[in-house]
Amino acid sequence: MRHRKISSNYKPREMGFLVFYTGLRSSRFLLSFVFLWILFAWLYIPWTQAEPKLILTLIFMGAFLCGTFCVIGLALSSLFYMLKTVRGGIPIGDIEHKINEEGIQQTSKNIEVTLSWHAIESIIPYKSHIILLTKVPYYFIALKKQSFESNMDCDIFYREAKALIGQRDSRKDKARTKRLEWEAQEKWQMTTLLRSFAKNWEDNLPKQSLRNIVGRANSQS
């Protein structure tokens, strides 16, 4: 992996949304939902005394209530995170990331955190960010796509990081890879066509006409 140095600026509101999104994607959110649903089913569903239709209705009702409760709890925790970042104590504002084949180093407000690639659980793209979910509870690293040298450099980093942590391609990744390959092939075909057209035009142009064009250009200058 090529060494990269990325600098980005994060606002508390932006980090709060990222905390909410990463919370939805984490396994802890799913475990919380399953635990609450099992608790609801054990306490409030009369399995032996109710009809199958009522039991099915209560099952869906419990899933909806448990999911809503988990989302509200996650939203409140994200709001608390935003308020805490305003008071300080959490890396926010200008954050610098140094990336190499050994790991990633995050520096902000004289706070330095270094993680190896073994500590990265998964990597997911989210709108204008690349998010690295770590094996440390409630800790993630967010990289802004616009902080990379180009979109191609961001795509290369995404593929290299997935290869280092052993993450498989999702359906979206496969579709995105096909689209990028198609765009690259189309660009190469267009470049080849333009080069061949220019070469043919130059070969078919009479030398006398070419001399006249050059002479006129020199006289006008």
PDB file of C-alpha atoms in Angstrom:
ATOM      1  CA  MET A   1       0.000   0.000   0.000  1.00  0.00           C
ATOM      2  CA  ARG A   2       1.233   3.456  -0.928  1.00  0.00           C
ATOM      3  CA  HIS A   3       1.906   5.891   1.896  1.00  0.00           C
ATOM      4  CA  ARG A   4      -0.842   8.488   2.176  1.00  0.00           C
ATOM      5  CA  LYS A   5      -1.332  11.566   4.331  1.00  0.00           C
ATOM      6  CA  ILE A   6      -4.936  12.762   4.557  1.00  0.00           C
ATOM      7  CA  SER A   7      -6.149  15.862   6.380  1.00  0.00           C
ATOM      8  CA  SER A   8      -9.834  16.520   6.970  1.00  0.00           C
ATOM      9  CA  ASN A   9     -12.018  18.788   9.056  1.00  0.00           C
ATOM     10  CA  TYR A  10     -14.975  17.344  10.950  1.00  0.00           C
ATOM     11  CA  LYS A  11     -17.815  19.134  12.679  1.00  0.00           C
ATOM     12  CA  PRO A  12     -19.659  17.710  15.702  1.00  0.00           C
ATOM     13  CA  ARG A  13     -22.878  17.360  13.705  1.00  0.00           C
ATOM     14  CA  GLU A  14     -21.090  15.431  10.964  1.00  0.00           C
ATOM     15  CA  MET A  15     -19.465  13.080  13.451  1.00  0.00           C
ATOM     16  CA  GLY A  16     -22.829  12.569  15.166  1.00  0.00           C
ATOM     17  CA  PHE A  17     -24.378  11.346  11.908  1.00  0.00           C
ATOM     18  CA  LEU A  18     -21.402   9.041  11.363  1.00  0.00           C
ATOM     19  CA  VAL A  19     -21.812   7.629  14.882  1.00  0.00           C
ATOM     20  CA  PHE A  20     -25.485   6.949  14.152  1.00  0.00           C
ATOM     21  CA  TYR A  21     -24.725   5.257  10.835  1.00  0.00           C
ATOM     22  CA  THR A  22     -21.901   3.098  12.181  1.00  0.00           C
ATOM     23  CA  GLY A  23     -24.138   2.150  15.094  1.00  0.00           C
ATOM     24  CA  LEU A  24     -26.773   0.852  12.693  1.00  0.00           C
ATOM     25  CA  ARG A  25     -24.139  -1.230  10.898  1.00  0.00           C
ATOM     26  CA  SER A  26     -22.600  -2.675  14.065  1.00  0.00           C
ATOM     27  CA  SER A  27     -23.308  -6.128  15.431  1.00  0.00           C
ATOM     28  CA  ARG A  28     -24.127  -4.630  18.845  1.00  0.00           C
ATOM     29  CA  PHE A  29     -27.221  -2.983  17.394  1.00  0.00           C
ATOM     30  CA  LEU A  30     -28.457  -6.306  16.002  1.00  0.00           C
ATOM     31  CA  LEU A  31     -27.747  -8.110  19.283  1.00  0.00           C
ATOM     32  CA  SER A  32     -29.638  -5.440  21.221  1.00  0.00           C
ATOM     33  CA  PHE A  33     -32.610  -5.792  18.900  1.00  0.00           C
ATOM     34  CA  VAL A  34     -32.640  -9.594  19.190  1.00  0.00           C
ATOM     35  CA  PHE A  35     -32.339  -9.455  22.995  1.00  0.00           C
ATOM     36  CA  LEU A  36     -35.230  -6.998  23.343  1.00  0.00           C
ATOM     37  CA  TRP A  37     -37.391  -8.973  20.923  1.00  0.00           C
ATOM     38  CA  ILE A  38     -36.810 -12.223  22.830  1.00  0.00           C
ATOM     39  CA  LEU A  39     -37.599 -10.443  26.091  1.00  0.00           C
ATOM     40  CA  PHE A  40     -40.808  -9.040  24.609  1.00  0.00           C
ATOM     41  CA  ALA A  41     -41.816 -12.437  23.223  1.00  0.00           C
ATOM     42  CA  TRP A  42     -41.199 -14.135  26.560  1.00  0.00           C
ATOM     43  CA  LEU A  43     -43.109 -11.575  28.642  1.00  0.00           C
ATOM     44  CA  TYR A  44     -45.993 -10.442  26.460  1.00  0.00           C
ATOM     45  CA  ILE A  45     -46.871 -13.179  23.940  1.00  0.00           C
ATOM     46  CA  PRO A  46     -49.254 -15.899  25.229  1.00  0.00           C
ATOM     47  CA  TRP A  47     -47.899 -18.741  23.121  1.00  0.00           C
ATOM     48  CA  THR A  48     -50.303 -21.410  24.417  1.00  0.00           C
ATOM     49  CA  GLN A  49     -53.463 -19.359  24.950  1.00  0.00           C
ATOM     50  CA  ALA A  50     -53.727 -17.215  21.807  1.00  0.00           C
ATOM     51  CA  GLU A  51     -54.613 -17.931  18.218  1.00  0.00           C
ATOM     52  CA  PRO A  52     -51.875 -18.137  15.555  1.00  0.00           C
ATOM     53  CA  LYS A  53     -53.036 -14.860  13.938  1.00  0.00           C
ATOM     54  CA  LEU A  54     -52.780 -13.004  17.247  1.00  0.00           C
ATOM     55  CA  ILE A  55     -49.369 -14.513  17.959  1.00  0.00           C
ATOM     56  CA  LEU A  56     -48.140 -13.465  14.506  1.00  0.00           C
ATOM     57  CA  THR A  57     -49.497  -9.946  15.048  1.00  0.00           C
ATOM     58  CA  LEU A  58     -47.764  -9.688  18.419  1.00  0.00           C
ATOM     59  CA  ILE A  59     -44.511 -10.935  16.891  1.00  0.00           C
ATOM     60  CA  PHE A  60     -44.508  -8.174  14.257  1.00  0.00           C
ATOM     61  CA  MET A  61     -45.606  -5.612  16.831  1.00  0.00           C
ATOM     62  CA  GLY A  62     -42.763  -6.635  19.123  1.00  0.00           C
ATOM     63  CA  ALA A  63     -40.232  -6.428  16.277  1.00  0.00           C
ATOM     64  CA  PHE A  64     -41.459  -2.936  15.389  1.00  0.00           C
ATOM     65  CA  LEU A  65     -41.394  -1.692  18.986  1.00  0.00           C
ATOM     66  CA  CYS A  66     -37.972  -3.202  19.709  1.00  0.00           C
ATOM     67  CA  GLY A  67     -36.516  -1.764  16.489  1.00  0.00           C
ATOM     68  CA  THR A  68     -37.968   1.665  17.248  1.00  0.00           C
ATOM     69  CA  PHE A  69     -36.602   1.555  20.784  1.00  0.00           C
ATOM     70  CA  CYS A  70     -33.122   0.600  19.521  1.00  0.00           C
ATOM     71  CA  VAL A  71     -33.113   3.370  16.903  1.00  0.00           C
ATOM     72  CA  ILE A  72     -34.239   5.967  19.477  1.00  0.00           C
ATOM     73  CA  GLY A  73     -31.537   4.812  21.880  1.00  0.00           C
ATOM     74  CA  LEU A  74     -28.905   5.014  19.171  1.00  0.00           C
ATOM     75  CA  ALA A  75     -30.108   8.484  18.156  1.00  0.00           C
ATOM     76  CA  LEU A  76     -29.885   9.678  21.767  1.00  0.00           C
ATOM     77  CA  SER A  77     -26.374   8.275  22.130  1.00  0.00           C
ATOM     78  CA  SER A  78     -25.356  10.041  18.900  1.00  0.00           C
ATOM     79  CA  LEU A  79     -26.816  13.291  20.232  1.00  0.00           C
ATOM     80  CA  PHE A  80     -24.888  12.817  23.469  1.00  0.00           C
ATOM     81  CA  TYR A  81     -21.727  12.259  21.421  1.00  0.00           C
ATOM     82  CA  MET A  82     -22.324  15.508  19.529  1.00  0.00           C
ATOM     83  CA  LEU A  83     -22.782  17.435  22.784  1.00  0.00           C
ATOM     84  CA  LYS A  84     -19.661  15.865  24.232  1.00  0.00           C
ATOM     85  CA  THR A  85     -17.576  16.814  21.213  1.00  0.00           C
ATOM     86  CA  VAL A  86     -18.637  20.435  21.630  1.00  0.00           C
ATOM     87  CA  ARG A  87     -17.255  20.455  25.174  1.00  0.00           C
ATOM     88  CA  GLY A  88     -14.044  18.766  24.032  1.00  0.00           C
ATOM     89  CA  GLY A  89     -12.206  15.663  25.018  1.00  0.00           C
ATOM     90  CA  ILE A  90     -12.872  13.773  21.762  1.00  0.00           C
ATOM     91  CA  PRO A  91     -10.812  14.119  18.548  1.00  0.00           C
ATOM     92  CA  ILE A  92     -12.752  16.556  16.384  1.00  0.00           C
ATOM     93  CA  GLY A  93     -12.004  19.425  14.028  1.00  0.00           C
ATOM     94  CA  ASP A  94      -8.815  19.065  11.984  1.00  0.00           C
ATOM     95  CA  ILE A  95      -7.840  15.396  11.922  1.00  0.00           C
ATOM     96  CA  GLU A  96      -4.796  14.024  10.128  1.00  0.00           C
ATOM     97  CA  HIS A  97      -4.462  10.407   9.030  1.00  0.00           C
ATOM     98  CA  LYS A  98      -1.229   8.730   7.987  1.00  0.00           C
ATOM     99  CA  ILE A  99      -1.753   5.477   6.120  1.00  0.00           C
ATOM    100  CA  ASN A 100       0.804   2.830   5.193  1.00  0.00           C
ATOM    101  CA  GLU A 101       1.069  -0.942   4.862  1.00  0.00           C
ATOM    102  CA  GLU A 102       1.436  -1.373   8.645  1.00  0.00           C
ATOM    103  CA  GLY A 103      -1.682   0.492   9.718  1.00  0.00           C
ATOM    104  CA  ILE A 104      -3.273   3.896  10.128  1.00  0.00           C
ATOM    105  CA  GLN A 105      -2.357   6.720  12.489  1.00  0.00           C
ATOM    106  CA  GLN A 106      -4.861   9.386  13.553  1.00  0.00           C
ATOM    107  CA  THR A 107      -3.740  12.693  15.058  1.00  0.00           C
ATOM    108  CA  SER A 108      -5.979  15.440  16.419  1.00  0.00           C
ATOM    109  CA  LYS A 109      -5.466  18.012  19.185  1.00  0.00           C
ATOM    110  CA  ASN A 110      -2.192  16.377  20.239  1.00  0.00           C
ATOM    111  CA  ILE A 111      -4.027  13.050  20.608  1.00  0.00           C
ATOM    112  CA  GLU A 112      -2.395  10.286  18.603  1.00  0.00           C
ATOM    113  CA  VAL A 113      -3.978   6.900  17.967  1.00  0.00           C
ATOM    114  CA  THR A 114      -2.231   4.181  15.950  1.00  0.00           C
ATOM    115  CA  LEU A 115      -4.005   1.035  14.786  1.00  0.00           C
ATOM    116  CA  SER A 116      -2.708  -1.869  12.741  1.00  0.00           C
ATOM    117  CA  TRP A 117      -4.780  -3.411   9.979  1.00  0.00           C
ATOM    118  CA  HIS A 118      -5.481  -6.373  12.255  1.00  0.00           C
ATOM    119  CA  ALA A 119      -7.532  -4.027  14.453  1.00  0.00           C
ATOM    120  CA  ILE A 120      -9.824  -3.071  11.554  1.00  0.00           C
ATOM    121  CA  GLU A 121     -12.981  -5.169  11.465  1.00  0.00           C
ATOM    122  CA  SER A 122     -14.526  -3.910   8.220  1.00  0.00           C
ATOM    123  CA  ILE A 123     -14.495  -0.982   5.820  1.00  0.00           C
ATOM    124  CA  ILE A 124     -17.640   0.551   4.345  1.00  0.00           C
ATOM    125  CA  PRO A 125     -18.241   3.458   1.970  1.00  0.00           C
ATOM    126  CA  TYR A 126     -20.858   5.971   3.119  1.00  0.00           C
ATOM    127  CA  LYS A 127     -21.763   8.882   0.831  1.00  0.00           C
ATOM    128  CA  SER A 128     -18.693  11.161   0.973  1.00  0.00           C
ATOM    129  CA  HIS A 129     -16.764   9.069   3.531  1.00  0.00           C
ATOM    130  CA  ILE A 130     -14.807   5.854   3.853  1.00  0.00           C
ATOM    131  CA  ILE A 131     -15.487   4.402   7.306  1.00  0.00           C
ATOM    132  CA  LEU A 132     -13.202   1.891   8.985  1.00  0.00           C
ATOM    133  CA  LEU A 133     -14.960  -0.034  11.754  1.00  0.00           C
ATOM    134  CA  THR A 134     -12.464  -1.174  14.360  1.00  0.00           C
ATOM    135  CA  LYS A 135     -12.523  -4.064  16.799  1.00  0.00           C
ATOM    136  CA  VAL A 136     -12.374  -1.510  19.614  1.00  0.00           C
ATOM    137  CA  PRO A 137     -15.944  -0.977  20.908  1.00  0.00           C
ATOM    138  CA  TYR A 138     -17.530   2.352  19.899  1.00  0.00           C
ATOM    139  CA  TYR A 139     -14.491   3.495  17.911  1.00  0.00           C
ATOM    140  CA  PHE A 140     -14.223   4.039  14.183  1.00  0.00           C
ATOM    141  CA  ILE A 141     -12.119   6.010  11.711  1.00  0.00           C
ATOM    142  CA  ALA A 142     -13.752   8.148   9.029  1.00  0.00           C
ATOM    143  CA  LEU A 143     -11.885   9.368   5.953  1.00  0.00           C
ATOM    144  CA  LYS A 144     -13.339  11.964   3.608  1.00  0.00           C
ATOM    145  CA  LYS A 145     -13.233  10.940  -0.039  1.00  0.00           C
ATOM    146  CA  GLN A 146     -12.452  14.493  -1.129  1.00  0.00           C
ATOM    147  CA  SER A 147      -9.288  14.430   1.006  1.00  0.00           C
ATOM    148  CA  PHE A 148      -7.700  11.878  -1.327  1.00  0.00           C
ATOM    149  CA  GLU A 149      -5.722  12.981  -4.362  1.00  0.00           C
ATOM    150  CA  SER A 150      -8.496  11.854  -6.712  1.00  0.00           C
ATOM    151  CA  ASN A 151     -11.496   9.548  -6.929  1.00  0.00           C
ATOM    152  CA  MET A 152      -9.268   6.905  -8.452  1.00  0.00           C
ATOM    153  CA  ASP A 153      -6.859   7.133  -5.516  1.00  0.00           C
ATOM    154  CA  CYS A 154      -9.818   6.721  -3.140  1.00  0.00           C
ATOM    155  CA  ASP A 155     -10.980   3.620  -5.026  1.00  0.00           C
ATOM    156  CA  ILE A 156      -7.464   2.166  -4.969  1.00  0.00           C
ATOM    157  CA  PHE A 157      -7.214   2.709  -1.202  1.00  0.00           C
ATOM    158  CA  TYR A 158     -10.629   1.101  -0.674  1.00  0.00           C
ATOM    159  CA  ARG A 159      -9.591  -2.022  -2.582  1.00  0.00           C
ATOM    160  CA  GLU A 160      -6.179  -2.225  -0.903  1.00  0.00           C
ATOM    161  CA  ALA A 161      -7.691  -1.847   2.560  1.00  0.00           C
ATOM    162  CA  LYS A 162     -10.250  -4.569   1.894  1.00  0.00           C
ATOM    163  CA  ALA A 163      -7.490  -6.874   0.681  1.00  0.00           C
ATOM    164  CA  LEU A 164      -5.413  -6.231   3.809  1.00  0.00           C
ATOM    165  CA  ILE A 165      -8.238  -7.029   6.235  1.00  0.00           C
ATOM    166  CA  GLY A 166      -9.574  -9.906   4.122  1.00  0.00           C
ATOM    167  CA  GLN A 167     -13.000  -8.403   3.434  1.00  0.00           C
ATOM    168  CA  ARG A 168     -14.984  -9.831   0.549  1.00  0.00           C
ATOM    169  CA  ASP A 169     -16.655  -7.748  -2.102  1.00  0.00           C
ATOM    170  CA  SER A 170     -20.324  -7.022  -1.571  1.00  0.00           C
ATOM    171  CA  ARG A 171     -22.886  -6.826  -4.353  1.00  0.00           C
ATOM    172  CA  LYS A 172     -22.496  -3.058  -4.476  1.00  0.00           C
ATOM    173  CA  ASP A 173     -18.709  -3.433  -4.700  1.00  0.00           C
ATOM    174  CA  LYS A 174     -19.000  -5.899  -7.582  1.00  0.00           C
ATOM    175  CA  ALA A 175     -21.439  -3.649  -9.435  1.00  0.00           C
ATOM    176  CA  ARG A 176     -19.205  -0.640  -8.778  1.00  0.00           C
ATOM    177  CA  THR A 177     -16.135  -2.521  -9.996  1.00  0.00           C
ATOM    178  CA  LYS A 178     -17.911  -3.487 -13.220  1.00  0.00           C
ATOM    179  CA  ARG A 179     -19.008   0.104 -13.733  1.00  0.00           C
ATOM    180  CA  LEU A 180     -15.478   1.432 -13.200  1.00  0.00           C
ATOM    181  CA  GLU A 181     -14.042  -1.186 -15.567  1.00  0.00           C
ATOM    182  CA  TRP A 182     -16.634  -0.267 -18.183  1.00  0.00           C
ATOM    183  CA  GLU A 183     -15.851   3.455 -17.812  1.00  0.00           C
ATOM    184  CA  ALA A 184     -12.106   2.789 -18.061  1.00  0.00           C
ATOM    185  CA  GLN A 185     -12.598   0.610 -21.155  1.00  0.00           C
ATOM    186  CA  GLU A 186     -14.837   3.237 -22.757  1.00  0.00           C
ATOM    187  CA  LYS A 187     -12.279   5.951 -22.007  1.00  0.00           C
ATOM    188  CA  TRP A 188      -9.484   3.828 -23.485  1.00  0.00           C
ATOM    189  CA  GLN A 189     -11.513   3.130 -26.632  1.00  0.00           C
ATOM    190  CA  MET A 190     -12.297   6.835 -27.056  1.00  0.00           C
ATOM    191  CA  THR A 191      -8.624   7.762 -26.597  1.00  0.00           C
ATOM    192  CA  THR A 192      -7.557   5.127 -29.122  1.00  0.00           C
ATOM    193  CA  LEU A 193     -10.169   6.332 -31.597  1.00  0.00           C
ATOM    194  CA  LEU A 194      -9.061   9.944 -31.287  1.00  0.00           C
ATOM    195  CA  ARG A 195      -5.409   8.995 -31.725  1.00  0.00           C
ATOM    196  CA  SER A 196      -6.140   6.936 -34.825  1.00  0.00           C
ATOM    197  CA  PHE A 197      -8.289   9.740 -36.266  1.00  0.00           C
ATOM    198  CA  ALA A 198      -5.553  12.288 -35.667  1.00  0.00           C
ATOM    199  CA  LYS A 199      -2.950  10.014 -37.234  1.00  0.00           C
ATOM    200  CA  ASN A 200      -5.085   9.348 -40.306  1.00  0.00           C
ATOM    201  CA  TRP A 201      -5.850  13.040 -40.707  1.00  0.00           C
ATOM    202  CA  GLU A 202      -2.150  13.876 -40.520  1.00  0.00           C
ATOM    203  CA  ASP A 203      -1.207  11.140 -42.995  1.00  0.00           C
ATOM    204  CA  ASN A 204      -3.910  12.101 -45.505  1.00  0.00           C
ATOM    205  CA  LEU A 205      -3.189  15.832 -45.330  1.00  0.00           C
ATOM    206  CA  PRO A 206      -1.015  16.896 -48.305  1.00  0.00           C
ATOM    207  CA  LYS A 207       2.404  18.170 -47.409  1.00  0.00           C
ATOM    208  CA  GLN A 208       1.881  21.339 -49.475  1.00  0.00           C
ATOM    209  CA  SER A 209      -1.337  22.149 -47.566  1.00  0.00           C
ATOM    210  CA  LEU A 210       0.476  21.542 -44.301  1.00  0.00           C
ATOM    211  CA  ARG A 211       3.223  23.957 -45.370  1.00  0.00           C
ATOM    212  CA  ASN A 212       0.619  26.592 -46.293  1.00  0.00           C
ATOM    213  CA  ILE A 213      -1.084  26.241 -42.889  1.00  0.00           C
ATOM    214  CA  VAL A 214       2.249  26.593 -41.089  1.00  0.00           C
ATOM    215  CA  GLY A 215       3.203  29.582 -43.268  1.00  0.00           C
ATOM    216  CA  ARG A 216      -0.058  31.374 -42.567  1.00  0.00           C
ATOM    217  CA  ALA A 217       0.303  30.793 -38.875  1.00  0.00           C
ATOM    218  CA  ASN A 218       3.827  32.215 -38.921  1.00  0.00           C
ATOM    219  CA  SER A 219       2.757  35.267 -40.932  1.00  0.00           C
ATOM    220  CA  GLN A 220      -0.120  36.020 -38.571  1.00  0.00           C
ATOM    221  CA  SER A 221       2.159  35.797 -35.565  1.00  0.00           C
TER     222      SER A 221
END
